[in-house]
mmCIF file of C-alpha atoms in Angstrom:
data_model
loop_
_atom_site.group_PDB
_atom_site.id
_atom_site.type_symbol
_atom_site.label_atom_id
_atom_site.label_comp_id
_atom_site.label_asym_id
_atom_site.label_seq_id
_atom_site.Cartn_x
_atom_site.Cartn_y
_atom_site.Cartn_z
ATOM 1 C CA MET W 182 88.656 161.701 81.952
ATOM 2 C CA ARG W 183 87.749 161.572 85.527
ATOM 3 C CA ASN W 184 89.219 165.062 86.189
ATOM 4 C CA TRP W 185 87.075 165.992 83.412
ATOM 5 C CA PHE W 186 83.737 164.832 85.091
ATOM 6 C CA ARG W 187 85.386 166.433 88.465
ATOM 7 C CA HIS W 188 84.795 169.981 86.694
ATOM 8 C CA ARG W 189 80.979 169.727 85.680
ATOM 9 C CA PRO W 190 78.768 171.641 88.500
ATOM 10 C CA ARG W 191 75.590 170.312 86.221
ATOM 11 C CA LEU W 192 76.876 166.702 86.327
ATOM 12 C CA TRP W 193 77.662 166.458 89.946
ATOM 13 C CA ALA W 194 73.904 168.495 90.577
ATOM 14 C CA ALA W 195 71.785 165.635 88.757
ATOM 15 C CA ILE W 196 73.633 163.018 90.872
ATOM 16 C CA GLY W 197 72.917 164.349 93.828
ATOM 17 C CA SER W 198 69.528 165.073 92.743
ATOM 18 C CA MET W 199 69.240 161.251 92.281
ATOM 19 C CA ILE W 200 70.842 159.988 95.089
ATOM 20 C CA SER W 201 69.167 162.522 97.627
ATOM 21 C CA ALA W 202 66.841 160.448 100.009
ATOM 22 C CA SER W 203 63.956 163.031 99.547
ATOM 23 C CA ALA W 204 63.992 163.554 95.701
ATOM 24 C CA ARG W 205 61.022 162.464 93.555
ATOM 25 C CA VAL W 206 63.677 161.920 90.276
ATOM 26 C CA ARG W 207 62.896 158.471 88.410
ATOM 27 C CA VAL W 208 64.981 158.635 85.434
ATOM 28 C CA CYS W 209 68.127 160.548 84.734
ATOM 29 C CA VAL W 210 69.613 160.763 81.280
ATOM 30 C CA PHE W 211 73.157 162.103 80.619
ATOM 31 C CA CYS W 212 74.452 162.718 76.961
ATOM 32 C CA LEU W 213 77.806 163.595 76.056
ATOM 33 C CA ARG W 214 79.063 165.538 72.648
ATOM 34 C CA LEU W 215 81.732 164.652 70.512
ATOM 35 C CA ARG W 216 83.813 167.312 72.104
ATOM 36 C CA VAL W 217 83.272 165.754 75.440
ATOM 37 C CA SER W 218 80.976 167.954 77.177
ATOM 38 C CA ILE W 219 77.698 167.474 78.837
ATOM 39 C CA SER W 220 74.296 168.388 77.827
ATOM 40 C CA PRO W 221 71.645 169.110 79.816
ATOM 41 C CA THR W 222 70.510 166.804 81.811
ATOM 42 C CA ARG W 223 67.115 165.779 81.456
ATOM 43 C CA PRO W 224 65.577 164.635 85.809
ATOM 44 C CA LEU W 225 62.074 163.548 84.756
ATOM 45 C CA SER W 226 59.526 163.722 88.588
ATOM 46 C CA LEU W 227 57.387 160.854 88.184
ATOM 47 C CA THR W 228 54.831 159.628 90.624
ATOM 48 C CA LEU W 229 53.832 156.486 88.695
ATOM 49 C CA PRO W 230 57.202 154.393 87.645
ATOM 50 C CA HIS W 231 56.214 153.020 84.685
ATOM 51 C CA TYR W 232 59.286 151.526 83.470
ATOM 52 C CA ASP W 233 58.882 151.826 79.384
ATOM 53 C CA LYS W 234 56.847 155.047 79.237
ATOM 54 C CA THR W 235 59.533 157.011 81.290
ATOM 55 C CA VAL W 236 62.680 155.288 79.647
ATOM 56 C CA LEU W 237 61.901 154.315 75.559
ATOM 57 C CA PRO W 238 61.163 157.973 74.954
ATOM 58 C CA GLN W 239 64.431 159.342 76.192
ATOM 59 C CA LEU W 240 66.406 156.896 73.639
ATOM 60 C CA GLU W 241 67.412 158.681 70.290
ATOM 61 C CA ASP W 242 68.297 156.551 66.844
ATOM 62 C CA LYS W 243 71.296 157.958 66.273
ATOM 63 C CA GLN W 244 72.514 159.769 70.129
ATOM 64 C CA PRO W 245 73.958 157.486 72.807
ATOM 65 C CA CYS W 246 73.340 158.201 76.250
ATOM 66 C CA TYR W 247 73.551 157.296 79.754
ATOM 67 C CA ILE W 248 70.361 156.407 81.753
ATOM 68 C CA PHE W 249 69.659 155.796 85.557
ATOM 69 C CA TYR W 250 66.093 154.421 86.361
ATOM 70 C CA ARG W 251 65.681 154.707 89.883
ATOM 71 C CA LEU W 252 63.922 151.249 91.775
ATOM 72 C CA ASP W 253 61.584 151.787 94.708
ATOM 73 C CA SER W 254 64.277 149.304 96.086
ATOM 74 C CA GLN W 255 66.808 150.107 98.823
ATOM 75 C CA ASN W 256 69.710 149.204 100.231
ATOM 76 C CA SER W 257 71.809 150.831 103.109
ATOM 77 C CA TYR W 258 72.876 153.454 101.260
ATOM 78 C CA GLY W 259 69.557 154.894 99.368
ATOM 79 C CA TYR W 260 67.910 153.846 96.391
ATOM 80 C CA GLU W 261 68.941 151.182 94.131
ATOM 81 C CA TYR W 262 69.201 151.824 90.476
ATOM 82 C CA ILE W 263 69.715 150.367 86.773
ATOM 83 C CA PHE W 264 72.536 151.340 85.139
ATOM 84 C CA ILE W 265 71.215 151.751 81.157
ATOM 85 C CA MET W 266 73.822 152.145 78.529
ATOM 86 C CA TRP W 267 72.058 153.070 74.984
ATOM 87 C CA SER W 268 74.422 152.653 71.734
ATOM 88 C CA PRO W 269 72.462 152.821 68.817
ATOM 89 C CA ASP W 270 73.937 150.807 65.603
ATOM 90 C CA PHE W 271 73.190 153.854 63.411
ATOM 91 C CA ALA W 272 75.232 156.377 65.703
ATOM 92 C CA HIS W 273 78.775 157.220 64.888
ATOM 93 C CA VAL W 274 81.543 155.308 65.539
ATOM 94 C CA ARG W 275 83.220 157.855 67.545
ATOM 95 C CA GLN W 276 80.628 158.728 69.788
ATOM 96 C CA LYS W 277 80.507 155.194 70.706
ATOM 97 C CA MET W 278 83.911 155.074 71.526
ATOM 98 C CA VAL W 279 83.588 158.058 73.755
ATOM 99 C CA TYR W 280 80.696 156.678 75.688
ATOM 100 C CA ALA W 281 82.688 152.667 76.142
ATOM 101 C CA SER W 282 85.495 154.893 77.506
ATOM 102 C CA THR W 283 83.615 157.202 79.752
ATOM 103 C CA ARG W 284 81.259 154.289 81.553
ATOM 104 C CA SER W 285 83.333 152.950 84.164
ATOM 105 C CA THR W 286 84.152 156.397 85.207
ATOM 106 C CA LEU W 287 80.781 157.794 85.226
ATOM 107 C CA LYS W 288 79.506 154.442 87.066
ATOM 108 C CA THR W 289 82.075 154.803 89.707
ATOM 109 C CA ILE W 290 81.396 158.712 89.935
ATOM 110 C CA PHE W 291 77.630 157.950 90.645
ATOM 111 C CA GLY W 292 78.602 155.241 93.213
ATOM 112 C CA LEU W 293 78.581 151.407 92.326
ATOM 113 C CA GLN W 294 76.935 150.707 96.071
ATOM 114 C CA HIS W 295 73.735 152.591 94.109
ATOM 115 C CA ILE W 296 73.685 150.149 90.821
ATOM 116 C CA LYS W 297 72.036 147.265 91.383
ATOM 117 C CA ASP W 298 71.743 146.033 87.676
ATOM 118 C CA GLU W 299 73.387 147.197 84.558
ATOM 119 C CA LEU W 300 71.694 147.046 80.773
ATOM 120 C CA PHE W 301 73.111 147.472 77.768
ATOM 121 C CA GLY W 302 71.491 147.918 74.551
ATOM 122 C CA THR W 303 71.332 148.816 70.621
ATOM 123 C CA VAL W 304 67.573 148.581 69.832
ATOM 124 C CA LYS W 305 65.201 149.729 72.144
ATOM 125 C CA VAL W 306 64.166 145.971 72.944
ATOM 126 C CA ASP W 307 67.153 145.428 74.650
ATOM 127 C CA VAL W 308 66.398 148.163 77.106
ATOM 128 C CA SER W 309 62.749 147.729 77.455
ATOM 129 C CA LEU W 310 61.256 145.866 80.223
ATOM 130 C CA ALA W 311 60.940 142.716 78.460
ATOM 131 C CA GLY W 312 64.656 143.189 77.632
ATOM 132 C CA TYR W 313 65.174 143.232 81.769
ATOM 133 C CA ASN W 314 63.247 140.498 82.722
ATOM 134 C CA LYS W 315 65.248 138.607 79.965
ATOM 135 C CA HIS W 316 68.166 139.854 81.335
ATOM 136 C CA LEU W 317 67.329 138.455 84.997
ATOM 137 C CA ASP W 318 66.336 135.213 83.798
ATOM 138 C CA SER W 319 69.597 135.008 82.042
ATOM 139 C CA GLU W 320 71.496 136.167 85.385
ATOM 140 C CA ALA W 321 69.661 133.680 87.558
ATOM 141 C CA ALA W 322 70.085 130.528 84.915
ATOM 142 C CA PRO W 323 72.619 127.639 85.391
ATOM 143 C CA PRO W 324 76.091 128.290 83.133
ATOM 144 C CA PRO W 325 75.657 126.496 79.572
ATOM 145 C CA LEU W 326 77.127 123.296 79.297
ATOM 146 C CA THR W 327 78.522 120.936 76.666
ATOM 147 C CA ASN W 328 77.169 117.512 75.501
ATOM 148 C CA GLU W 329 80.219 115.866 77.987
ATOM 149 C CA GLU W 330 79.422 118.020 80.711
ATOM 150 C CA ILE W 331 75.598 117.322 80.600
ATOM 151 C CA GLU W 332 76.514 113.757 80.610
ATOM 152 C CA LYS W 333 78.943 114.075 83.525
ATOM 153 C CA ALA W 334 76.427 115.850 85.542
ATOM 154 C CA GLU W 335 73.802 113.060 84.748
ATOM 155 C CA ILE W 336 76.200 110.358 85.488
ATOM 156 C CA ARG W 337 77.246 112.443 89.007
ATOM 157 C CA SER W 338 73.770 112.690 89.744
ATOM 158 C CA HIS W 339 72.559 108.938 89.401
ATOM 159 C CA GLU W 340 75.701 108.082 91.508
ATOM 160 C CA THR W 341 74.978 110.742 94.131
ATOM 161 C CA GLY W 342 71.372 109.031 94.642
ATOM 162 C CA VAL W 343 72.473 105.525 95.411
ATOM 163 C CA HIS W 344 71.890 104.850 98.797
ATOM 164 C CA ILE W 345 75.103 103.507 100.756
ATOM 165 C CA GLY W 346 75.210 101.769 104.383
ATOM 166 C CA ALA W 347 75.975 99.175 106.598
ATOM 167 C CA SER W 348 74.049 97.019 104.564
ATOM 168 C CA THR W 349 75.329 97.589 101.322
ATOM 169 C CA LYS W 350 77.982 95.643 99.277
ATOM 170 C CA LYS W 351 80.177 98.272 97.868
ATOM 171 C CA ALA W 352 83.921 97.707 96.578
ATOM 172 C CA ILE W 353 86.364 100.971 97.435
ATOM 173 C CA ALA W 354 90.205 101.602 96.810
ATOM 174 C CA THR W 355 91.579 99.769 100.229
ATOM 175 C CA GLY W 356 89.523 96.604 99.913
ATOM 176 C CA VAL W 357 86.109 94.864 99.838
ATOM 177 C CA SER W 358 83.258 96.040 101.898
ATOM 178 C CA PHE W 359 80.681 93.106 102.883
ATOM 179 C CA PRO W 360 77.382 93.946 104.089
ATOM 180 C CA LEU W 361 75.964 93.313 107.301
ATOM 181 C CA THR W 362 73.126 91.130 108.071
ATOM 182 C CA ASP W 363 70.359 92.298 110.396
ATOM 183 C CA ASP W 364 71.379 90.200 113.488
ATOM 184 C CA ALA W 365 74.753 91.843 113.080
ATOM 185 C CA VAL W 366 73.483 95.348 112.736
ATOM 186 C CA ASP W 367 71.643 94.752 115.602
ATOM 187 C CA ALA W 368 74.241 93.181 117.887
ATOM 188 C CA VAL W 369 76.700 96.475 116.899
ATOM 189 C CA GLY W 370 73.820 98.511 117.939
ATOM 190 C CA LYS W 371 73.234 97.122 121.430
ATOM 191 C CA LEU W 372 77.386 97.172 122.243
ATOM 192 C CA GLN W 373 77.247 100.913 121.195
ATOM 193 C CA LYS W 374 74.228 101.866 123.764
ATOM 194 C CA GLY W 375 75.597 99.751 126.281
ATOM 195 C CA ALA W 376 73.601 96.571 126.469
ATOM 196 C CA ILE W 377 76.376 94.091 125.574
ATOM 197 C CA THR W 378 80.107 94.387 125.807
ATOM 198 C CA TYR W 379 81.113 91.754 123.290
ATOM 199 C CA VAL W 380 80.614 91.199 119.461
ATOM 200 C CA GLN W 381 82.042 88.690 117.191
ATOM 201 C CA LEU W 382 81.912 88.895 113.555
ATOM 202 C CA ALA W 383 82.904 86.329 110.906
ATOM 203 C CA LEU W 384 82.308 86.532 107.220
ATOM 204 C CA ASP W 385 80.315 84.351 104.722
ATOM 205 C CA LEU W 386 82.233 83.878 101.872
ATOM 206 C CA LYS W 387 79.711 82.068 99.879
ATOM 207 C CA GLN W 388 77.275 84.907 100.451
ATOM 208 C CA GLU W 389 79.793 87.821 100.771
ATOM 209 C CA ILE W 390 78.334 89.121 103.788
ATOM 210 C CA VAL W 391 79.018 89.826 107.518
ATOM 211 C CA THR W 392 77.280 87.465 109.993
ATOM 212 C CA LEU W 393 77.099 87.610 113.776
ATOM 213 C CA ALA W 394 78.834 84.544 115.554
ATOM 214 C CA VAL W 395 78.624 86.106 118.983
ATOM 215 C CA GLY W 396 77.367 88.738 120.652
ATOM 216 C CA GLU W 397 76.843 88.892 124.366
ATOM 217 C CA THR W 398 78.330 90.512 127.711
ATOM 218 C CA VAL W 399 81.319 88.562 128.672
ATOM 219 C CA ASP W 400 84.486 89.188 130.504
ATOM 220 C CA ALA W 401 87.941 89.398 129.095
ATOM 221 C CA HIS W 402 89.556 86.219 130.021
ATOM 222 C CA ALA W 403 86.422 84.273 128.628
ATOM 223 C CA ILE W 404 86.312 85.635 124.963
ATOM 224 C CA ALA W 405 89.470 83.228 124.127
ATOM 225 C CA GLY W 406 87.016 80.097 124.411
ATOM 226 C CA THR W 407 84.774 81.768 121.986
ATOM 227 C CA ILE W 408 87.493 81.858 119.167
ATOM 228 C CA PRO W 409 87.552 79.453 117.005
ATOM 229 C CA ASP W 410 91.490 77.836 116.328
ATOM 230 C CA ASP W 411 90.734 77.131 112.177
ATOM 231 C CA GLN W 412 89.005 80.110 111.175
ATOM 232 C CA ALA W 413 89.491 83.956 111.176
ATOM 233 C CA ARG W 414 87.392 86.462 113.314
ATOM 234 C CA TYR W 415 86.652 89.938 113.874
ATOM 235 C CA HIS W 416 86.057 90.690 117.416
ATOM 236 C CA VAL W 417 84.676 94.480 118.994
ATOM 237 C CA PHE W 418 84.934 94.194 123.055
ATOM 238 C CA ASN W 419 83.925 96.924 125.036
ATOM 239 C CA TYR W 420 87.028 96.219 127.894
ATOM 240 C CA LYS W 421 85.773 97.509 131.844
ATOM 241 C CA HIS W 422 88.795 97.935 133.610
ATOM 242 C CA ASP W 423 90.803 99.888 136.328
ATOM 243 C CA HIS W 424 93.648 101.969 135.733
ATOM 244 C CA GLU W 425 95.540 103.969 138.239
ATOM 245 C CA GLY W 426 92.327 104.022 140.157
ATOM 246 C CA GLU W 427 90.239 105.367 137.617
ATOM 247 C CA ALA W 428 87.433 103.127 136.151
ATOM 248 C CA LEU W 429 87.814 102.837 131.993
ATOM 249 C CA GLN W 430 85.806 101.458 128.955
ATOM 250 C CA SER W 431 88.395 100.917 126.370
ATOM 251 C CA LEU W 432 86.577 99.963 123.014
ATOM 252 C CA VAL W 433 88.997 97.875 121.199
ATOM 253 C CA PHE W 434 88.846 95.881 117.877
ATOM 254 C CA VAL W 435 90.639 92.670 117.101
ATOM 255 C CA TYR W 436 91.317 90.982 113.993
ATOM 256 C CA SER W 437 92.079 86.780 115.028
ATOM 257 C CA CYS W 438 93.672 84.775 112.214
ATOM 258 C CA PRO W 439 95.155 81.417 113.113
ATOM 259 C CA GLY W 440 97.801 81.125 110.558
ATOM 260 C CA TYR W 441 97.947 78.721 107.562
ATOM 261 C CA LYS W 442 95.221 76.944 109.526
ATOM 262 C CA CYS W 443 92.400 78.741 107.453
ATOM 263 C CA GLY W 444 92.724 78.640 103.623
ATOM 264 C CA VAL W 445 93.849 81.359 101.274
ATOM 265 C CA LYS W 446 91.250 82.593 100.246
ATOM 266 C CA GLU W 447 89.489 83.116 103.492
ATOM 267 C CA ARG W 448 92.923 84.912 104.955
ATOM 268 C CA MET W 449 92.861 87.243 101.908
ATOM 269 C CA LEU W 450 89.032 88.021 102.024
ATOM 270 C CA TYR W 451 89.324 88.707 105.743
ATOM 271 C CA SER W 452 92.533 90.885 105.377
ATOM 272 C CA SER W 453 90.854 92.732 102.544
ATOM 273 C CA CYS W 454 87.587 93.233 104.604
ATOM 274 C CA LYS W 455 89.235 94.410 107.946
ATOM 275 C CA GLY W 456 89.576 98.150 106.856
ATOM 276 C CA PRO W 457 86.270 98.884 105.215
ATOM 277 C CA LEU W 458 84.691 97.079 108.186
ATOM 278 C CA ILE W 459 86.369 99.480 110.502
ATOM 279 C CA SER W 460 85.029 102.142 108.440
ATOM 280 C CA THR W 461 81.403 100.963 108.535
ATOM 281 C CA LEU W 462 81.803 101.049 112.637
ATOM 282 C CA GLU W 463 83.403 104.015 113.193
ATOM 283 C CA GLN W 464 81.220 105.936 110.562
ATOM 284 C CA ASP W 465 77.856 104.313 110.389
ATOM 285 C CA PHE W 466 77.694 103.002 113.981
ATOM 286 C CA GLY W 467 79.836 106.260 115.547
ATOM 287 C CA LEU W 468 82.122 103.540 117.491
ATOM 288 C CA GLU W 469 85.284 105.127 118.169
ATOM 289 C CA PHE W 470 88.261 102.443 118.955
ATOM 290 C CA VAL W 471 90.768 103.474 121.451
ATOM 291 C CA LYS W 472 93.405 100.241 120.118
ATOM 292 C CA LYS W 473 93.183 98.382 116.869
ATOM 293 C CA MET W 474 94.967 94.722 116.975
ATOM 294 C CA GLU W 475 96.099 91.512 115.662
ATOM 295 C CA ILE W 476 96.296 88.393 117.374
ATOM 296 C CA GLY W 477 97.143 84.729 115.691
ATOM 297 C CA GLU W 478 96.279 81.923 118.632
ATOM 298 C CA SER W 479 93.152 82.265 120.561
ATOM 299 C CA SER W 480 95.058 81.792 123.697
ATOM 300 C CA GLU W 481 97.067 85.188 122.769
ATOM 301 C CA PHE W 482 93.645 86.904 124.004
ATOM 302 C CA THR W 483 93.750 87.250 127.730
ATOM 303 C CA ARG W 484 92.881 90.376 130.437
ATOM 304 C CA ASP W 485 96.936 90.599 131.109
ATOM 305 C CA TRP W 486 97.482 91.047 127.177
ATOM 306 C CA LEU W 487 94.661 93.359 126.515
ATOM 307 C CA TYR W 488 95.312 95.274 129.263
ATOM 308 C CA ASP W 489 99.154 95.786 128.928
ATOM 309 C CA GLN W 490 98.558 96.433 125.236
ATOM 310 C CA LEU W 491 96.202 99.403 126.461
ATOM 311 C CA HIS W 492 98.428 100.440 129.045
ATOM 312 C CA PRO W 493 102.010 99.821 128.027
ATOM 313 C CA ALA W 494 105.122 99.943 130.829
ATOM 314 C CA VAL W 495 106.724 103.060 130.961
ATOM 315 C CA THR W 496 110.180 102.378 130.484
ATOM 316 C CA VAL W 497 112.677 105.280 131.697
ATOM 317 C CA ALA W 498 115.667 105.635 129.534
ATOM 318 C CA LYS W 499 119.128 105.335 131.304
ATOM 319 C CA ALA W 500 121.976 107.517 131.234
ATOM 320 C CA LYS W 501 124.667 106.362 128.789
ATOM 321 C CA PHE W 502 127.959 106.169 129.958
ATOM 322 C CA ASP W 503 130.326 108.577 127.881
ATOM 323 C CA ARG W 504 133.204 107.166 126.857
ATOM 324 C CA PRO W 505 136.428 108.767 127.510
ATOM 325 C CA LYS W 506 138.087 111.129 125.328
ATOM 326 C CA LYS W 507 141.135 109.855 123.697
ATOM 327 C CA PRO W 508 144.962 110.902 124.775
ATOM 328 C CA GLY W 509 145.612 114.163 123.126
ATOM 329 C CA LYS W 510 142.081 115.209 122.171
ATOM 330 C CA GLY W 511 141.551 117.259 125.882
ATOM 331 C CA GLY W 512 142.017 121.160 126.058
ATOM 332 C CA ARG W 513 144.567 122.862 126.224
ATOM 333 C CA ARG W 514 145.965 122.871 129.861
ATOM 334 C CA LEU W 515 147.735 126.310 131.583
ATOM 335 C CA LEU W 516 150.640 125.912 133.595
ATOM 336 C CA ARG W 517 151.121 127.938 136.650
ATOM 337 C CA SER W 518 154.300 130.514 136.936
ATOM 338 C CA SER W 519 155.641 128.288 139.962
ATOM 339 C CA ASP W 520 155.775 125.167 137.979
ATOM 340 C CA ILE W 521 157.448 126.859 135.036
ATOM 341 C CA SER W 522 160.136 128.224 137.696
ATOM 342 C CA THR W 523 160.488 124.812 139.222
ATOM 343 C CA GLY W 524 161.161 123.596 135.537
ATOM 344 C CA GLU W 525 163.606 125.798 134.921
ATOM 345 C CA GLY W 526 165.752 125.350 138.166
ATOM 346 C CA GLU W 527 165.363 121.480 137.448
ATOM 347 C CA GLU W 528 167.304 122.461 133.797
ATOM 348 C CA ASP W 529 169.802 124.106 135.163
ATOM 349 C CA ALA W 530 171.093 121.596 137.677
ATOM 350 C CA SER W 531 170.813 119.078 135.454
#
């Protein structure tokens, strides 16, 4: 079918007159006969682009056709067009089949880059200006949804509208998240800005909130005195120290739990809230922890211990001593010719 289109000079002349920048052709109608020959093209030179007055008179009740309607908008290739395929209900079945089979070929020859929209109609209302506007509205409308999909969309919209932050209580898959009190939020904010260096957080098991226990500027050796021996705690410390002649500030998170000195419920809640609390501090406050650690007794929290955790001693691996090979497992040894001759002489002497 493509070869048939190539040998129709009137077709190419009509297409050239349409896509030419200097042409004033608004509508071009292509009609194919049953023997697949092209009928005379009817270009209309119009000054006022009135859609219904130019398109609808070209339609016949029993004759299918293709219509290219030029818009005033342009792209990088030139004017843009509406491609209309008119296939009336009372047309012959063979005609409908011929037009359906040549539709894609004609669009390719005309140039897909010039076609902005496509319309298909069996009655004039479908390809009128009102029908074209309905086509644009349907293209811009959201896709049809089932009742189940609509309910899921409503549930999703309600869920995304809920405010979630540091002061919101929420349960997640990896643990339980308790909201921070205002004092705790203010203390963490001061630590993030550098106003203080140490924040100690505790859980209120009855109210299920994270409270502030200590929030001040302290040295590493003084933190152990603030840690209770019978309760668990969370510690956020900005450790300022020197390492290899360089001044460093390392933000660390320490979880202290004195073993069986505190109740089972307290140990479980502190362990479950640790992960979500770290996520809250990192995501909501922008804290970046260099290291996360755990201790059992308050006496373990010392300056030397903290320095060793951040800068562990580098151990040089010693070369292992290779075991000697077993007898008879070595490579084959070569004998010199002199040794061979000597051996032969000794055998003769014997």
